[in-house]
mmCIF file of C-alpha atoms in Angstrom:
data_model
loop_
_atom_site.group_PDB
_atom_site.id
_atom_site.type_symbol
_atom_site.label_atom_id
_atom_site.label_comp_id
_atom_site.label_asym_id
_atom_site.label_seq_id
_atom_site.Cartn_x
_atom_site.Cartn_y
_atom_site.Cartn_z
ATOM 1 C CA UNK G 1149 -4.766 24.269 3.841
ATOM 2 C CA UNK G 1150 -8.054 22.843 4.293
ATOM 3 C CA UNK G 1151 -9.255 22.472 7.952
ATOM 4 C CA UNK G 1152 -10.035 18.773 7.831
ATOM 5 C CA UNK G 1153 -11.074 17.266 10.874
ATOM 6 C CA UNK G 1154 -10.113 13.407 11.349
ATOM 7 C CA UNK G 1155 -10.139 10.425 13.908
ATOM 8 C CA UNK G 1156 -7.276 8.946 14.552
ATOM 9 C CA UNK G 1157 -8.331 5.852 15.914
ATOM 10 C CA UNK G 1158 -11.103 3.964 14.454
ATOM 11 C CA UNK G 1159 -13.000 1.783 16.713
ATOM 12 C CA UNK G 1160 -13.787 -1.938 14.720
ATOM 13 C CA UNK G 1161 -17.146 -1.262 14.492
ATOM 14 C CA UNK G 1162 -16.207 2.280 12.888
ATOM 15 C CA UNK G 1163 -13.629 0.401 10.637
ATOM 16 C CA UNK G 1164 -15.889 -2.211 9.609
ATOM 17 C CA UNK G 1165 -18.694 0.117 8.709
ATOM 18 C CA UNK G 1166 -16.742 2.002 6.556
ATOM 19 C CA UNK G 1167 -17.948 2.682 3.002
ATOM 20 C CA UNK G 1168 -15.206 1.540 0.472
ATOM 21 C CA UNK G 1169 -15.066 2.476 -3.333
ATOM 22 C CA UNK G 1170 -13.763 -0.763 -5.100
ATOM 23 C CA UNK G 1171 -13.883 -0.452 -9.090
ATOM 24 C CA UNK G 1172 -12.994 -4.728 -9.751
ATOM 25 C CA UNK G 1173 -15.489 -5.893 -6.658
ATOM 26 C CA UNK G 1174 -18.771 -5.295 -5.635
ATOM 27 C CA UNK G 1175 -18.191 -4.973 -2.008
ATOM 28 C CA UNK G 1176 -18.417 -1.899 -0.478
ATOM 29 C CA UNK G 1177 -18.241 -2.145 3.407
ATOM 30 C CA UNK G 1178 -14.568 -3.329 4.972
ATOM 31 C CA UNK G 1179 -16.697 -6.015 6.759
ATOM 32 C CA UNK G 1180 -17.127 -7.773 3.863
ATOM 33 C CA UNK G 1181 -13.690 -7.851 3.307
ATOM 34 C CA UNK G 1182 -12.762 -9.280 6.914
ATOM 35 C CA UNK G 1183 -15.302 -11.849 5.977
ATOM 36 C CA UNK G 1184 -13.373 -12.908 3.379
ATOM 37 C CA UNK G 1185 -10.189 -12.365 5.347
ATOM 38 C CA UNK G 1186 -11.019 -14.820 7.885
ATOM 39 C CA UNK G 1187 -13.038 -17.493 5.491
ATOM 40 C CA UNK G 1188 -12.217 -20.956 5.302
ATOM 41 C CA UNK G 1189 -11.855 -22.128 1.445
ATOM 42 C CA UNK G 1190 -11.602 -25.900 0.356
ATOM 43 C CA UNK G 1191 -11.398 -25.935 -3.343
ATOM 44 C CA UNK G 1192 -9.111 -24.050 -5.562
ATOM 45 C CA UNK G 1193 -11.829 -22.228 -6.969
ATOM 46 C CA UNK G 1194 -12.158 -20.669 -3.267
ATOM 47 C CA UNK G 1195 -8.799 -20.136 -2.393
ATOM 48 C CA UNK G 1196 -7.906 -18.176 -5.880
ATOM 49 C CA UNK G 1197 -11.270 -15.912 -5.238
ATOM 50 C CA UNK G 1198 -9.813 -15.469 -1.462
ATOM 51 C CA UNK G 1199 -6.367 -14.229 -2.536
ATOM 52 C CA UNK G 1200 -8.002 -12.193 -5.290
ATOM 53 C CA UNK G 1201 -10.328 -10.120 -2.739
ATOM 54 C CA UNK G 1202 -7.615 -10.169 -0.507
ATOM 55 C CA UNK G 1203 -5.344 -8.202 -3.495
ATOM 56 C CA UNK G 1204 -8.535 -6.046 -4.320
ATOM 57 C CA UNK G 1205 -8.617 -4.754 -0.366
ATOM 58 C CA UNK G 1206 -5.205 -4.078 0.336
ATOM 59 C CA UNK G 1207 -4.110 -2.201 -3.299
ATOM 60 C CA UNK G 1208 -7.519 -1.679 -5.151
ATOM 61 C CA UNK G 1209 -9.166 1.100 -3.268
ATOM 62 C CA UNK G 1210 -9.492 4.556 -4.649
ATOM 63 C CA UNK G 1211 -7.110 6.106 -2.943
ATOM 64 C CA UNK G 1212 -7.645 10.048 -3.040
ATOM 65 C CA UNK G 1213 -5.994 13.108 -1.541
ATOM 66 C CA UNK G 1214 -8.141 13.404 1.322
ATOM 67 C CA UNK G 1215 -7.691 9.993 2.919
ATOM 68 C CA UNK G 1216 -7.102 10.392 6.324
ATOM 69 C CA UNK G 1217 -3.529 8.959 6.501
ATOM 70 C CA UNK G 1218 -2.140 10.923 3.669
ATOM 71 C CA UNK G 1219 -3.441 13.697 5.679
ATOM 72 C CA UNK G 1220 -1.445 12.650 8.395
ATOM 73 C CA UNK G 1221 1.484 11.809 6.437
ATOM 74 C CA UNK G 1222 1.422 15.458 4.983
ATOM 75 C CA UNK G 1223 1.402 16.639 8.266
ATOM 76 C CA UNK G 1224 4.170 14.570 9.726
ATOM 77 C CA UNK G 1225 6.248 15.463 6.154
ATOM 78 C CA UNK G 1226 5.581 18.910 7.094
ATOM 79 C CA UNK G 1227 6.622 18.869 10.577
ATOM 80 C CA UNK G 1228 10.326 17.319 9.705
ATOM 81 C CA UNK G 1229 10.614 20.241 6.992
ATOM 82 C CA UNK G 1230 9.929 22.747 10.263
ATOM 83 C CA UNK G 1231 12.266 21.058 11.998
ATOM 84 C CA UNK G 1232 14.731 21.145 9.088
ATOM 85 C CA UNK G 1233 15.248 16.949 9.314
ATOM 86 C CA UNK G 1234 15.171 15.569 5.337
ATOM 87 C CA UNK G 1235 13.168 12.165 5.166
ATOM 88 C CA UNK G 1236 13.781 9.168 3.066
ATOM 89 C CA UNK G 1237 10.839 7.239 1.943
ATOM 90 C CA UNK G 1238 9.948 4.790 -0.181
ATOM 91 C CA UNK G 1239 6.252 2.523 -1.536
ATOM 92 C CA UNK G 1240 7.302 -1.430 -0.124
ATOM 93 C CA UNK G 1241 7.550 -3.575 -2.432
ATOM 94 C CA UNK G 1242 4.215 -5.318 -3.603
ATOM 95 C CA UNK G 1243 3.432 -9.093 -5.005
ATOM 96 C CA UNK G 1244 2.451 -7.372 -8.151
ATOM 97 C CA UNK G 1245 2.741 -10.180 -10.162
ATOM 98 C CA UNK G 1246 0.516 -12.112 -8.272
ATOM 99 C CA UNK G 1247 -2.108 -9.192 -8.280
ATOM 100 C CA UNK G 1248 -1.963 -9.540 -11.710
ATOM 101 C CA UNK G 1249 -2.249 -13.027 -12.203
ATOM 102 C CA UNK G 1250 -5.647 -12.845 -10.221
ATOM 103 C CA UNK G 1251 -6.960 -9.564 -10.928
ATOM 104 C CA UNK G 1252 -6.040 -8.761 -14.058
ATOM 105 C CA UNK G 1253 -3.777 -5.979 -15.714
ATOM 106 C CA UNK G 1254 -6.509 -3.217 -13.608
ATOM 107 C CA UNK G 1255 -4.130 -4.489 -10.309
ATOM 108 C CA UNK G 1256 -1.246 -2.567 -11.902
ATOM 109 C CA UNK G 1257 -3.623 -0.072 -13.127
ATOM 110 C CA UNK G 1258 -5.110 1.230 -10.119
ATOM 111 C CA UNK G 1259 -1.668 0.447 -7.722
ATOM 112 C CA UNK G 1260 0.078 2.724 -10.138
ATOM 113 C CA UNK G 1261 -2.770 5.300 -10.026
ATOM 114 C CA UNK G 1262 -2.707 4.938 -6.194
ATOM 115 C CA UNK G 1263 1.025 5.293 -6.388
ATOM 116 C CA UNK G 1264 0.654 8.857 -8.395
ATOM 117 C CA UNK G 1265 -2.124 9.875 -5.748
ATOM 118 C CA UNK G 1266 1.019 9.759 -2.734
ATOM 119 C CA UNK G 1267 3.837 11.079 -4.572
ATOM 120 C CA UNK G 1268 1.395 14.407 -5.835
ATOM 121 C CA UNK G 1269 0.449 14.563 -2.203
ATOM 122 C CA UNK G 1270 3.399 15.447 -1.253
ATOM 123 C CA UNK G 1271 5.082 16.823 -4.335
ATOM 124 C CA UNK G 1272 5.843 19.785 -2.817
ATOM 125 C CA UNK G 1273 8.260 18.618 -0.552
ATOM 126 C CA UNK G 1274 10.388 17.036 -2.566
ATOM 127 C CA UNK G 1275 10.585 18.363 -6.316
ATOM 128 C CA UNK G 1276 10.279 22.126 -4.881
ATOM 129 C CA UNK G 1277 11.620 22.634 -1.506
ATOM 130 C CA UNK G 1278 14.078 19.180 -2.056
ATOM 131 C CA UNK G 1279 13.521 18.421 1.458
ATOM 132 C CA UNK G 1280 13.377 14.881 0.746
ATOM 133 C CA UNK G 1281 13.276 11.229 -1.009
ATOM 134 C CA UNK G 1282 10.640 8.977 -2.288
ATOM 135 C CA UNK G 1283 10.934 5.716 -3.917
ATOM 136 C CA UNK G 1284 8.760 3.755 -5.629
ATOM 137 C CA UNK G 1285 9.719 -0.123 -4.859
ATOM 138 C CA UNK G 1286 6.502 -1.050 -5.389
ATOM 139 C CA UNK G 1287 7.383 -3.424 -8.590
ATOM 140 C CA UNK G 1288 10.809 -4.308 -7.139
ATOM 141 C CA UNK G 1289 10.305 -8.407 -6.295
ATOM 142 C CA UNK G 1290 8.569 -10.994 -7.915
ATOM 143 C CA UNK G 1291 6.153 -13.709 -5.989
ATOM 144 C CA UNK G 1292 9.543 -15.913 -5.090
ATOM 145 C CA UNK G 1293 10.686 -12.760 -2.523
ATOM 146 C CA UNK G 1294 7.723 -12.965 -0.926
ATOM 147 C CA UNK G 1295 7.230 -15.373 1.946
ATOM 148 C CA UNK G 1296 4.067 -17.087 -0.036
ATOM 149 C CA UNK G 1297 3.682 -16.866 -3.326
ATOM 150 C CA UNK G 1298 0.090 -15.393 -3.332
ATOM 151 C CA UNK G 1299 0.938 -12.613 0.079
ATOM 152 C CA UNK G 1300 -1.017 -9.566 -0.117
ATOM 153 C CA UNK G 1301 0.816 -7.716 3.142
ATOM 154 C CA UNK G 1302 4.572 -7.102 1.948
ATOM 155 C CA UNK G 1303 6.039 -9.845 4.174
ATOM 156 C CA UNK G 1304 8.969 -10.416 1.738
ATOM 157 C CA UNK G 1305 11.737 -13.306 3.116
ATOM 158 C CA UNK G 1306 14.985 -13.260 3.509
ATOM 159 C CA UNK G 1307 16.228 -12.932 -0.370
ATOM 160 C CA UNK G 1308 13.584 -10.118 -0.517
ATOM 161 C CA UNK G 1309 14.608 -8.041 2.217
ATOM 162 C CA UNK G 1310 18.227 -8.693 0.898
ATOM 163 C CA UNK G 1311 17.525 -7.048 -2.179
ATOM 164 C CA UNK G 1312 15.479 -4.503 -1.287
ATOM 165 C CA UNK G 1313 18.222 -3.422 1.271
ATOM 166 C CA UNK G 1314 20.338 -3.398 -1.277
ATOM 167 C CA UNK G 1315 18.237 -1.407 -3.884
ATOM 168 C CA UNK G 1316 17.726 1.284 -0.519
ATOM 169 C CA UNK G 1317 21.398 1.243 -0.054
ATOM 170 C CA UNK G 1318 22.239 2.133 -3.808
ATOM 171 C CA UNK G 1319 19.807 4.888 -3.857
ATOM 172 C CA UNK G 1320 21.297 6.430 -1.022
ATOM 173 C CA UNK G 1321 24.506 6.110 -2.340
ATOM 174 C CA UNK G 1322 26.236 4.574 0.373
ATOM 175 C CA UNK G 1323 29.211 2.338 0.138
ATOM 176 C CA UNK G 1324 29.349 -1.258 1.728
#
């Protein structure tokens, strides 16, 4: 295991002043992001270029194995498998289809590629020691389950979340 050291909190000025790798933008500091986060926009033009950096920040990044919170998350996997407790996760479902429709078919692209970056992280786990679940429910809803149709944070409504229950319910095998 490597010996990684890592904050775990961030102060904003630490988080803002972090150097991002973006392949569709050419941003590369999360403060130019939050500027765009908290912009006002007026024409259509505006509000479509919003939601598209807004898409690009939250799903876009290059996601590698030595991110901080997959470090984490490897270590909090690998406490439950010392303390013999199985886990259940799952990715939350994502507006994909939105993230298309503004980015381009390099949304699904790079989510999936993100997606394959988690699940090898902590492959171990679950194909070899079956200590656990994952579940990818990233592509599960379309913009309708999602309280606007153009969200970038997961906030699915109430025909989302009924779904999705549903969908975590079936894997698990449990009977209503």
């Amino acid at each position: 295991e490597e010996n990684i050291k890592y904050k775990i909190d961030l102060t904003n000025k630490e988080f803002e002043n972090t150097i991002v790798n973006y392949s569709c933008t050419e941003f590369n500091k999360v403060s130019e992001f939050k500027k765009i986060i908290e912009s006002k926009t007026e024409t259509d033009q505006e509000k479509r270029n919003r939601w598209k950096n807004l898409f690009i920040f939250h799903y876009l990044f290059d996601l590698n194995a030595c991110n901080r919170k997959l470090v984490f998350l490897s270590k909090f996997l690998h406490l439950l498998k010392d303390m013999k407790i199985p886990f259940f996760t799952y990715f939350t479902p994502v507006n994909y289809k939105s993230g298309i429709e503004l980015v381009g078919m390099e949304f699904i692209k790079k989510l999936n590629n993100n997606i394959a970056v988690v699940k090898n992280t902590i492959h171990e786990l679950i194909e070899v020691e079956n200590l656990g679940v994952i579940r990818d429910y990233s592509k599960l809803l379309l913009p309708k389950y999602f309280f606007h149709p153009y969200d970038t944070t997961e906030h699915i409504n109430e025909h989302g979340r009924k779904m999705l229950s549903g969908k975590i319910i079936s894997d698990l095998n449990f009977e209503v």
